[in-house]
mmCIF file of C-alpha atoms and ligand atoms in Angstrom:
data_model
loop_
_atom_site.group_PDB
_atom_site.id
_atom_site.type_symbol
_atom_site.label_atom_id
_atom_site.label_comp_id
_atom_site.label_asym_id
_atom_site.label_seq_id
_atom_site.Cartn_x
_atom_site.Cartn_y
_atom_site.Cartn_z
ATOM 1 C CA MET A 1 13.033 296.572 75.325
ATOM 2 C CA ILE A 2 11.185 299.866 74.913
ATOM 3 C CA ASN A 3 9.671 300.519 71.511
ATOM 4 C CA SER A 4 10.334 304.249 71.124
ATOM 5 C CA SER A 5 7.944 304.676 68.183
ATOM 6 C CA ARG A 6 5.020 304.216 70.571
ATOM 7 C CA ASN A 7 3.446 307.338 72.087
ATOM 8 C CA GLY A 8 0.481 307.649 74.428
ATOM 9 C CA SER A 9 -2.009 310.093 72.958
ATOM 10 C CA ILE A 10 -5.253 311.340 74.567
ATOM 11 C CA SER A 11 -7.992 309.879 72.362
ATOM 12 C CA GLY A 12 -11.022 310.702 74.518
ATOM 13 C CA LEU A 13 -12.049 312.853 77.472
ATOM 14 C CA GLY A 14 -14.989 312.776 79.859
ATOM 15 C CA ARG A 15 -16.278 314.692 82.856
ATOM 16 C CA ALA A 16 -18.905 314.052 85.517
ATOM 17 C CA LEU A 17 -20.197 316.283 88.281
ATOM 18 C CA PRO A 18 -22.704 315.765 91.051
ATOM 19 C CA ALA A 19 -26.187 317.118 90.428
ATOM 20 C CA ARG A 20 -26.075 319.625 93.300
ATOM 21 C CA ARG A 21 -24.417 322.981 92.591
ATOM 22 C CA VAL A 22 -23.570 324.937 95.732
ATOM 23 C CA SER A 23 -22.880 328.667 95.473
ATOM 24 C CA ASN A 24 -20.747 330.728 97.841
ATOM 25 C CA ASP A 25 -23.959 332.257 99.190
ATOM 26 C CA ASP A 26 -25.298 328.767 99.944
ATOM 27 C CA LEU A 27 -22.093 328.025 101.893
ATOM 28 C CA SER A 28 -22.461 331.205 103.912
ATOM 29 C CA HIS A 29 -25.520 329.600 105.551
ATOM 30 C CA TRP A 30 -23.341 326.702 106.766
ATOM 31 C CA VAL A 31 -20.169 328.454 107.947
ATOM 32 C CA ASP A 32 -19.146 332.003 108.802
ATOM 33 C CA THR A 33 -18.059 333.111 105.323
ATOM 34 C CA SER A 34 -19.244 335.263 102.449
ATOM 35 C CA ASP A 35 -19.327 335.280 98.672
ATOM 36 C CA GLU A 36 -17.119 338.350 98.760
ATOM 37 C CA TRP A 37 -14.390 336.641 100.854
ATOM 38 C CA ILE A 38 -14.347 333.438 98.825
ATOM 39 C CA ARG A 39 -14.291 335.229 95.451
ATOM 40 C CA SER A 40 -11.643 337.749 96.447
ATOM 41 C CA HIS A 41 -9.343 335.221 98.167
ATOM 42 C CA THR A 42 -9.735 332.274 95.775
ATOM 43 C CA GLY A 43 -11.731 333.167 92.642
ATOM 44 C CA ILE A 44 -14.190 330.349 93.401
ATOM 45 C CA GLU A 45 -17.889 331.109 92.771
ATOM 46 C CA SER A 46 -19.482 327.683 93.119
ATOM 47 C CA ARG A 47 -18.732 323.985 93.408
ATOM 48 C CA TYR A 48 -20.639 320.701 92.991
ATOM 49 C CA LEU A 49 -21.169 318.490 96.029
ATOM 50 C CA ALA A 50 -22.177 314.849 95.980
ATOM 51 C CA GLY A 51 -25.593 313.810 97.200
ATOM 52 C CA GLU A 52 -27.276 310.497 97.859
ATOM 53 C CA GLY A 53 -25.888 307.729 95.633
ATOM 54 C CA GLU A 54 -23.107 309.844 94.105
ATOM 55 C CA THR A 55 -19.756 308.237 94.888
ATOM 56 C CA CYS A 56 -16.184 308.459 93.681
ATOM 57 C CA SER A 57 -16.695 305.413 91.447
ATOM 58 C CA SER A 58 -20.135 306.464 90.164
ATOM 59 C CA LEU A 59 -18.810 309.826 88.950
ATOM 60 C CA ALA A 60 -15.678 308.168 87.606
ATOM 61 C CA ILE A 61 -17.729 305.646 85.654
ATOM 62 C CA VAL A 62 -19.858 308.350 84.009
ATOM 63 C CA ALA A 63 -16.753 310.386 83.074
ATOM 64 C CA SER A 64 -14.936 307.289 81.814
ATOM 65 C CA ARG A 65 -17.844 306.097 79.702
ATOM 66 C CA LYS A 66 -17.867 309.460 77.898
ATOM 67 C CA ALA A 67 -14.099 309.338 77.405
ATOM 68 C CA ILE A 68 -14.263 305.822 75.951
ATOM 69 C CA GLU A 69 -17.120 306.837 73.622
ATOM 70 C CA GLN A 70 -15.146 309.807 72.341
ATOM 71 C CA ALA A 71 -12.022 307.672 71.925
ATOM 72 C CA LYS A 72 -14.036 305.122 69.900
ATOM 73 C CA VAL A 73 -12.049 302.400 71.624
ATOM 74 C CA ASP A 74 -13.463 298.930 72.138
ATOM 75 C CA PRO A 75 -13.693 298.634 75.957
ATOM 76 C CA SER A 76 -12.143 295.175 75.762
ATOM 77 C CA ASP A 77 -8.973 296.785 74.343
ATOM 78 C CA ILE A 78 -8.367 298.813 77.518
ATOM 79 C CA GLY A 79 -5.586 297.096 79.430
ATOM 80 C CA MET A 80 -5.352 299.207 82.568
ATOM 81 C CA VAL A 81 -7.458 301.546 84.711
ATOM 82 C CA ILE A 82 -5.582 304.015 86.890
ATOM 83 C CA CYS A 83 -7.717 306.057 89.259
ATOM 84 C CA ALA A 84 -5.994 308.984 90.933
ATOM 85 C CA THR A 85 -7.940 309.779 94.080
ATOM 86 C CA SER A 86 -7.620 310.691 97.735
ATOM 87 C CA THR A 87 -11.258 309.844 98.389
ATOM 88 C CA PRO A 88 -11.751 306.266 97.194
ATOM 89 C CA ASN A 89 -15.106 304.588 97.855
ATOM 90 C CA TYR A 90 -13.433 302.413 100.496
ATOM 91 C CA LYS A 91 -10.596 303.359 102.810
ATOM 92 C CA ALA A 92 -8.095 300.662 101.906
ATOM 93 C CA PHE A 93 -9.600 298.234 99.440
ATOM 94 C CA PRO A 94 -11.063 297.377 97.041
ATOM 95 C CA SER A 95 -9.608 300.136 94.923
ATOM 96 C CA THR A 96 -11.948 302.540 93.178
ATOM 97 C CA ALA A 97 -10.198 301.620 89.926
ATOM 98 C CA ALA A 98 -11.425 298.034 90.357
ATOM 99 C CA LEU A 99 -14.981 299.338 90.818
ATOM 100 C CA ILE A 100 -14.601 301.363 87.618
ATOM 101 C CA GLN A 101 -13.260 298.301 85.789
ATOM 102 C CA ASP A 102 -16.295 296.332 86.875
ATOM 103 C CA GLY A 103 -18.807 299.131 86.266
ATOM 104 C CA LEU A 104 -17.617 299.524 82.689
ATOM 105 C CA GLY A 105 -17.111 295.809 82.055
ATOM 106 C CA LEU A 106 -13.457 296.240 81.056
ATOM 107 C CA GLU A 107 -12.764 292.551 80.964
ATOM 108 C CA GLN A 108 -9.129 292.712 79.886
ATOM 109 C CA ALA A 109 -8.049 295.484 82.257
ATOM 110 C CA GLY A 110 -5.956 295.596 85.396
ATOM 111 C CA ALA A 111 -6.866 298.334 87.862
ATOM 112 C CA TYR A 112 -5.222 300.319 90.628
ATOM 113 C CA ASP A 113 -5.597 303.565 92.559
ATOM 114 C CA LEU A 114 -2.829 306.115 92.639
ATOM 115 C CA SER A 115 -2.327 308.318 95.678
ATOM 116 C CA ALA A 116 -0.598 311.616 94.979
ATOM 117 C CA ALA A 117 -3.374 313.978 96.135
ATOM 118 C CA CYS A 118 -3.932 316.928 93.807
ATOM 119 C CA SER A 119 -0.948 315.884 91.656
ATOM 120 C CA GLY A 120 -2.566 312.482 91.114
ATOM 121 C CA PHE A 121 -3.768 312.923 87.551
ATOM 122 C CA THR A 122 -0.415 314.231 86.300
ATOM 123 C CA TYR A 123 1.306 311.265 87.952
ATOM 124 C CA ALA A 124 -1.285 308.843 86.539
ATOM 125 C CA LEU A 125 -0.949 310.218 83.026
ATOM 126 C CA GLU A 126 2.779 309.476 83.157
ATOM 127 C CA MET A 127 2.135 305.945 84.486
ATOM 128 C CA GLY A 128 -0.282 305.364 81.606
ATOM 129 C CA ARG A 129 2.148 306.762 79.064
ATOM 130 C CA ALA A 130 4.930 304.545 80.380
ATOM 131 C CA MET A 131 2.748 301.434 80.055
ATOM 132 C CA ILE A 132 1.921 302.288 76.461
ATOM 133 C CA VAL A 133 5.518 303.109 75.527
ATOM 134 C CA ALA A 134 6.659 299.861 77.169
ATOM 135 C CA GLY A 135 4.115 297.909 75.151
ATOM 136 C CA THR A 136 2.187 296.646 78.188
ATOM 137 C CA THR A 137 -1.103 297.692 76.571
ATOM 138 C CA ASP A 138 -2.398 299.928 73.771
ATOM 139 C CA HIS A 139 -5.062 301.758 75.794
ATOM 140 C CA VAL A 140 -5.101 303.005 79.387
ATOM 141 C CA LEU A 141 -8.037 304.653 81.126
ATOM 142 C CA VAL A 142 -6.688 307.426 83.364
ATOM 143 C CA VAL A 143 -9.151 308.907 85.849
ATOM 144 C CA GLY A 144 -9.057 311.642 88.463
ATOM 145 C CA ALA A 145 -12.084 311.400 90.761
ATOM 146 C CA GLU A 146 -12.882 312.874 94.147
ATOM 147 C CA ILE A 147 -15.604 313.240 96.731
ATOM 148 C CA LEU A 148 -13.713 315.788 98.813
ATOM 149 C CA SER A 149 -16.914 316.746 100.634
ATOM 150 C CA SER A 150 -16.476 313.452 102.521
ATOM 151 C CA ILE A 151 -13.112 314.482 104.048
ATOM 152 C CA VAL A 152 -13.614 318.206 104.496
ATOM 153 C CA ASN A 153 -14.211 319.589 107.973
ATOM 154 C CA TRP A 154 -17.499 321.414 107.450
ATOM 155 C CA GLN A 155 -16.808 323.493 110.556
ATOM 156 C CA ASP A 156 -13.503 324.835 109.236
ATOM 157 C CA ARG A 157 -14.132 327.846 107.006
ATOM 158 C CA ASN A 158 -10.414 327.982 106.162
ATOM 159 C CA THR A 159 -10.734 324.836 104.059
ATOM 160 C CA CYS A 160 -14.349 323.806 103.441
ATOM 161 C CA VAL A 161 -15.027 326.666 101.013
ATOM 162 C CA LEU A 162 -12.176 325.604 98.738
ATOM 163 C CA PHE A 163 -13.140 322.108 97.642
ATOM 164 C CA GLY A 164 -15.650 320.429 95.349
ATOM 165 C CA ASP A 165 -16.526 316.960 94.055
ATOM 166 C CA GLY A 166 -16.153 315.694 90.502
ATOM 167 C CA ALA A 167 -14.426 313.349 88.097
ATOM 168 C CA GLY A 168 -12.510 313.606 84.850
ATOM 169 C CA ALA A 169 -11.236 310.816 82.628
ATOM 170 C CA ALA A 170 -8.908 310.423 79.690
ATOM 171 C CA VAL A 171 -8.275 307.463 77.428
ATOM 172 C CA LEU A 172 -4.622 307.232 76.485
ATOM 173 C CA SER A 173 -4.132 305.315 73.256
ATOM 174 C CA VAL A 174 -1.065 304.172 71.379
ATOM 175 C CA SER A 175 0.002 306.392 68.518
ATOM 176 C CA GLU A 176 2.998 306.133 66.247
ATOM 177 C CA LYS A 177 2.888 309.832 65.428
ATOM 178 C CA ARG A 178 4.828 312.334 67.492
ATOM 179 C CA GLU A 179 1.854 313.350 69.606
ATOM 180 C CA GLY A 180 0.378 312.792 73.035
ATOM 181 C CA VAL A 181 2.110 312.854 76.399
ATOM 182 C CA GLN A 182 5.794 313.266 75.558
ATOM 183 C CA PHE A 183 7.338 313.240 79.030
ATOM 184 C CA SER A 184 6.648 314.309 82.580
ATOM 185 C CA TYR A 185 8.324 315.923 85.560
ATOM 186 C CA LEU A 186 7.214 314.382 88.871
ATOM 187 C CA ARG A 187 8.551 315.410 92.267
ATOM 188 C CA ALA A 188 7.784 315.208 95.998
ATOM 189 C CA VAL A 189 8.818 317.150 99.102
ATOM 190 C CA GLY A 190 7.701 314.741 101.805
ATOM 191 C CA SER A 191 9.068 316.983 104.543
ATOM 192 C CA GLY A 192 5.961 319.096 103.921
ATOM 193 C CA GLU A 193 3.662 316.324 105.148
ATOM 194 C CA LYS A 194 2.030 318.462 107.816
ATOM 195 C CA ALA A 195 1.167 321.361 105.510
ATOM 196 C CA LEU A 196 -1.814 319.468 104.105
ATOM 197 C CA MET A 197 -2.997 316.289 105.739
ATOM 198 C CA ILE A 198 -5.615 314.167 107.402
ATOM 199 C CA GLU A 199 -3.833 313.312 110.580
ATOM 200 C CA ARG A 200 -5.986 310.558 112.009
ATOM 201 C CA GLY A 201 -7.404 307.358 110.612
ATOM 202 C CA GLY A 202 -4.402 305.840 108.866
ATOM 203 C CA SER A 203 -2.402 302.865 110.130
ATOM 204 C CA ALA A 204 -0.149 305.119 112.229
ATOM 205 C CA THR A 205 -3.093 306.800 113.935
ATOM 206 C CA ALA A 206 -5.896 304.278 113.772
ATOM 207 C CA LEU A 207 -9.406 305.245 114.796
ATOM 208 C CA THR A 208 -9.912 303.170 117.893
ATOM 209 C CA ALA A 209 -13.074 303.018 119.976
ATOM 210 C CA GLU A 210 -11.048 304.389 122.945
ATOM 211 C CA TRP A 211 -9.848 307.389 120.965
ATOM 212 C CA LEU A 212 -13.317 308.168 119.629
ATOM 213 C CA GLU A 213 -14.797 307.969 123.102
ATOM 214 C CA ALA A 214 -12.118 310.141 124.728
ATOM 215 C CA SER A 215 -11.962 312.819 122.055
ATOM 216 C CA ASP A 216 -14.343 315.799 121.833
ATOM 217 C CA ASP A 217 -12.425 317.265 118.890
ATOM 218 C CA LEU A 218 -12.713 315.148 115.750
ATOM 219 C CA SER A 219 -11.067 317.697 113.441
ATOM 220 C CA SER A 220 -7.936 315.547 112.995
ATOM 221 C CA MET A 221 -10.094 313.068 111.040
ATOM 222 C CA PHE A 222 -10.585 315.709 108.324
ATOM 223 C CA ILE A 223 -8.440 317.892 106.069
ATOM 224 C CA SER A 224 -6.178 320.378 107.809
ATOM 225 C CA MET A 225 -4.054 322.803 105.878
ATOM 226 C CA ASP A 226 -1.468 325.491 106.398
ATOM 227 C CA GLY A 227 -2.919 327.649 103.620
ATOM 228 C CA ARG A 228 -0.056 330.149 103.430
ATOM 229 C CA LYS A 229 2.584 327.426 103.259
ATOM 230 C CA VAL A 230 0.749 325.541 100.516
ATOM 231 C CA TYR A 231 0.178 328.799 98.643
ATOM 232 C CA GLU A 232 3.877 329.665 98.580
ATOM 233 C CA PHE A 233 4.824 326.096 97.665
ATOM 234 C CA ALA A 234 2.242 326.087 94.857
ATOM 235 C CA VAL A 235 3.474 329.265 93.201
ATOM 236 C CA ARG A 236 7.096 328.130 93.429
ATOM 237 C CA VAL A 237 6.515 324.645 91.976
ATOM 238 C CA LEU A 238 4.208 325.862 89.209
ATOM 239 C CA VAL A 239 7.021 328.052 87.909
ATOM 240 C CA GLU A 240 9.652 325.328 88.463
ATOM 241 C CA THR A 241 7.556 322.731 86.604
ATOM 242 C CA ILE A 242 6.854 325.039 83.667
ATOM 243 C CA ASN A 243 10.534 325.967 83.351
ATOM 244 C CA HIS A 244 11.686 322.370 83.598
ATOM 245 C CA LEU A 245 9.223 321.082 80.996
ATOM 246 C CA LEU A 246 9.956 323.962 78.590
ATOM 247 C CA GLU A 247 13.652 323.286 78.863
ATOM 248 C CA GLN A 248 13.254 319.544 78.310
ATOM 249 C CA ALA A 249 10.968 320.214 75.333
ATOM 250 C CA GLY A 250 13.495 322.675 73.921
ATOM 251 C CA ILE A 251 10.797 325.286 73.286
ATOM 252 C CA SER A 252 10.302 328.885 74.393
ATOM 253 C CA LYS A 253 7.429 330.268 76.476
ATOM 254 C CA ASP A 254 6.052 331.861 73.302
ATOM 255 C CA GLU A 255 5.780 328.505 71.555
ATOM 256 C CA LEU A 256 3.625 327.074 74.332
ATOM 257 C CA ASP A 257 -0.121 327.112 73.561
ATOM 258 C CA HIS A 258 -1.750 326.231 76.887
ATOM 259 C CA ILE A 259 -0.923 325.639 80.525
ATOM 260 C CA VAL A 260 -3.520 323.560 82.374
ATOM 261 C CA PRO A 261 -2.730 324.086 86.050
ATOM 262 C CA HIS A 262 -4.300 322.414 89.053
ATOM 263 C CA GLN A 263 -7.297 324.587 89.938
ATOM 264 C CA ALA A 264 -6.853 325.544 93.591
ATOM 265 C CA ASN A 265 -6.843 329.325 93.753
ATOM 266 C CA ILE A 266 -6.872 331.960 91.009
ATOM 267 C CA ARG A 267 -4.314 334.000 92.940
ATOM 268 C CA ILE A 268 -1.839 331.102 92.784
ATOM 269 C CA ILE A 269 -2.241 330.971 88.991
ATOM 270 C CA GLN A 270 -1.975 334.759 88.619
ATOM 271 C CA ALA A 271 1.190 334.819 90.729
ATOM 272 C CA ALA A 272 2.741 331.951 88.742
ATOM 273 C CA ALA A 273 1.883 333.680 85.454
ATOM 274 C CA LYS A 274 3.560 336.854 86.640
ATOM 275 C CA ARG A 275 6.628 335.083 88.007
ATOM 276 C CA SER A 276 7.095 332.914 84.913
ATOM 277 C CA GLY A 277 6.541 335.808 82.506
ATOM 278 C CA ILE A 278 3.843 333.878 80.641
ATOM 279 C CA PRO A 279 0.609 335.743 79.832
ATOM 280 C CA LEU A 280 -2.269 334.731 82.120
ATOM 281 C CA LYS A 281 -4.426 334.047 79.057
ATOM 282 C CA LYS A 282 -2.321 330.937 78.330
ATOM 283 C CA PHE A 283 -3.405 329.433 81.678
ATOM 284 C CA PHE A 284 -6.764 327.686 81.468
ATOM 285 C CA ILE A 285 -8.936 328.579 84.460
ATOM 286 C CA ASN A 286 -12.290 327.035 85.397
ATOM 287 C CA LEU A 287 -11.987 326.918 89.195
ATOM 288 C CA GLN A 288 -14.689 329.596 89.502
ATOM 289 C CA GLU A 289 -17.246 326.944 88.577
ATOM 290 C CA TYR A 290 -15.968 323.799 90.334
ATOM 291 C CA GLY A 291 -13.642 324.829 93.172
ATOM 292 C CA ASN A 292 -10.699 322.550 93.874
ATOM 293 C CA THR A 293 -11.582 318.972 92.898
ATOM 294 C CA SER A 294 -8.041 317.727 93.636
ATOM 295 C CA ALA A 295 -7.022 314.920 91.236
ATOM 296 C CA ALA A 296 -10.007 315.727 89.017
ATOM 297 C CA THR A 297 -9.163 319.370 88.199
ATOM 298 C CA VAL A 298 -6.785 318.718 85.296
ATOM 299 C CA PRO A 299 -8.915 316.163 83.377
ATOM 300 C CA ILE A 300 -12.067 318.260 83.935
ATOM 301 C CA ALA A 301 -10.162 321.283 82.620
ATOM 302 C CA LEU A 302 -8.988 319.360 79.550
ATOM 303 C CA LYS A 303 -12.569 318.264 78.868
ATOM 304 C CA ASP A 304 -13.862 321.830 79.242
ATOM 305 C CA MET A 305 -11.150 323.020 76.839
ATOM 306 C CA ASP A 306 -12.104 320.311 74.370
ATOM 307 C CA ASP A 307 -15.776 321.311 74.567
ATOM 308 C CA ARG A 308 -14.803 324.914 73.875
ATOM 309 C CA LYS A 309 -12.705 323.775 70.873
ATOM 310 C CA LEU A 310 -9.555 325.235 72.419
ATOM 311 C CA LEU A 311 -7.494 322.097 71.799
ATOM 312 C CA LYS A 312 -6.065 321.812 68.296
ATOM 313 C CA LYS A 313 -3.790 319.230 66.707
ATOM 314 C CA GLY A 314 -0.116 319.969 67.187
ATOM 315 C CA GLN A 315 -0.591 322.398 70.074
ATOM 316 C CA LYS A 316 1.966 322.304 72.867
ATOM 317 C CA ILE A 317 0.418 321.937 76.301
ATOM 318 C CA ILE A 318 1.705 321.684 79.856
ATOM 319 C CA THR A 319 -0.476 320.237 82.617
ATOM 320 C CA ILE A 320 0.504 320.794 86.255
ATOM 321 C CA GLY A 321 -0.534 319.356 89.596
ATOM 322 C CA PHE A 322 0.514 320.203 93.152
ATOM 323 C CA GLY A 323 -0.801 319.206 96.526
ATOM 324 C CA ALA A 324 -0.522 317.107 99.640
ATOM 325 C CA GLY A 325 2.584 315.034 100.158
ATOM 326 C CA LEU A 326 3.751 317.547 99.250
ATOM 327 C CA THR A 327 3.802 316.394 95.642
ATOM 328 C CA TYR A 328 3.952 318.196 92.349
ATOM 329 C CA GLY A 329 4.619 317.665 88.704
ATOM 330 C CA GLY A 330 3.460 318.105 85.161
ATOM 331 C CA ASN A 331 3.151 316.559 81.723
ATOM 332 C CA TYR A 332 4.285 317.939 78.364
ATOM 333 C CA ILE A 333 1.696 317.095 75.725
ATOM 334 C CA ILE A 334 1.592 317.606 71.974
ATOM 335 C CA TRP A 335 -2.115 317.535 71.142
HETATM 336 O O1 LIG B 401 -4.787 321.579 96.177
HETATM 337 C C1 LIG B 401 -3.900 322.287 96.976
HETATM 338 C C2 LIG B 401 -4.654 322.680 98.168
HETATM 339 N N1 LIG B 401 -4.646 323.958 98.683
HETATM 340 C C3 LIG B 401 -4.268 325.135 98.175
HETATM 341 O O2 LIG B 401 -3.790 325.315 97.106
HETATM 342 C C4 LIG B 401 -4.526 326.293 99.068
HETATM 343 C C5 LIG B 401 -3.386 327.274 99.119
HETATM 344 N N2 LIG B 401 -3.699 328.420 99.968
HETATM 345 C C6 LIG B 401 -4.641 329.326 99.628
HETATM 346 O O3 LIG B 401 -5.238 329.253 98.576
HETATM 347 C C7 LIG B 401 -4.881 330.480 100.577
HETATM 348 O O4 LIG B 401 -3.855 330.521 101.547
HETATM 349 C C8 LIG B 401 -6.275 330.425 101.283
HETATM 350 C C9 LIG B 401 -7.366 330.656 100.260
HETATM 351 C C10 LIG B 401 -6.454 329.076 101.950
HETATM 352 C C11 LIG B 401 -6.379 331.514 102.334
HETATM 353 O O5 LIG B 401 -6.170 332.795 101.764
HETATM 354 P P1 LIG B 401 -5.262 333.877 102.522
HETATM 355 O O6 LIG B 401 -5.348 335.134 101.758
HETATM 356 O O7 LIG B 401 -3.898 333.262 102.735
HETATM 357 O O8 LIG B 401 -6.067 334.071 103.871
HETATM 358 P P2 LIG B 401 -5.551 333.873 105.369
HETATM 359 O O9 LIG B 401 -5.402 332.439 105.683
HETATM 360 O O10 LIG B 401 -4.393 334.778 105.583
HETATM 361 O O11 LIG B 401 -6.805 334.418 106.180
HETATM 362 C C12 LIG B 401 -7.169 335.769 106.136
HETATM 363 C C13 LIG B 401 -8.365 335.956 107.048
HETATM 364 C C14 LIG B 401 -8.237 335.286 108.419
HETATM 365 O O12 LIG B 401 -8.819 336.170 109.358
HETATM 366 P P3 LIG B 401 -7.893 337.018 110.360
HETATM 367 O O13 LIG B 401 -7.112 336.007 111.125
HETATM 368 O O14 LIG B 401 -7.039 337.876 109.468
HETATM 369 O O15 LIG B 401 -8.887 337.776 111.153
HETATM 370 C C15 LIG B 401 -9.119 334.058 108.306
HETATM 371 O O16 LIG B 401 -9.687 333.682 109.539
HETATM 372 O O17 LIG B 401 -9.523 335.383 106.428
HETATM 373 C C16 LIG B 401 -10.197 334.549 107.375
HETATM 374 N N3 LIG B 401 -10.852 333.466 106.657
HETATM 375 C C17 LIG B 401 -12.104 333.565 106.188
HETATM 376 N N4 LIG B 401 -13.018 334.530 106.245
HETATM 377 C C18 LIG B 401 -14.216 334.325 105.662
HETATM 378 C C19 LIG B 401 -10.336 332.265 106.306
HETATM 379 N N5 LIG B 401 -11.246 331.572 105.624
HETATM 380 C C20 LIG B 401 -12.356 332.344 105.534
HETATM 381 C C21 LIG B 401 -13.618 332.177 104.931
HETATM 382 N N6 LIG B 401 -14.501 333.183 105.009
HETATM 383 N N7 LIG B 401 -13.947 331.072 104.255
#
């Protein structure tokens, strides 16, 4: 029986980035690119890339610790850790969420990773909300964490300039007020599998010694992307998600305070703003600083907004993710 007076509200946020900041100019020493091309085609100016000892779980733990501190929640009251990631510490298991659980000493928590690529945090937020509404637990730690530098093809200028590493975390806590994550819209278009993928290394295309020996081209072990296809998909689903969530919320565009979109490319956000008829200033943008950190973009953005005191009680917010799968979706939040 679902207790409908229970809502899942964001009680704390945290962010963690690797120590090394890499500018577009720095990248131009590694691949044939330029600051001018990257800025004009994506809006990205820099990104953070992991160095020695910086892993998906280590960044996630730092971000989560900050989120738990801000939430003022006793760690032993957290009943679940959900880590949205495409770059877990280990390929199959143990999950990165279990490493986070251990690193933070969350003795009463279950833990699992969620795989929905760049939509991962929006999916995970809904999973956390559902657990709270169902009464499974009162507090869920929801993390988006990525070390994309480990799966990027550093010889492919079409993709390597786009991504960065980082982690963001949110504590979702039970609230009886009408606040927090109200509902979500989650979708997939699996027929778009080839538009953004790592072709080799899964169970269907295992990395065998024979294959490694026979192959001089290892690019299928890293990210490949049909940029144009993903771009068009992204603009379309951003608008679709906004419209769907506004309709379900029964509010107009004017009543919406913020849209927190996945941070992939400023041109995608500009095009979605234009097509949806919502002023660009309502879309939070920080991709210039971090690049695309996949499942981490939305929680890092929320944390940046919180630091800048942009988030105020009662505000109506839409978060949106889109990415490989293809997957997409968003959450409607009353702050
Ligand atoms: O989380 C979701 C993941 N991904 C996305 O959201 C990405 C969606 N797609 C995009 O953001 C854009 O399609 C890109 C940024 C990937 C590419 O922008 P574009 O305006 O669609 O460029 P393009 O692919 O049409 O390439 C234009 C030119 C090409 O040269 P030619 O063939 O016209 O001579 C590329 O080779 O730009 C060239 N190019 C570069 N030049 C310098 C591609 N990458 C680079 C680079 N530096 N890094």
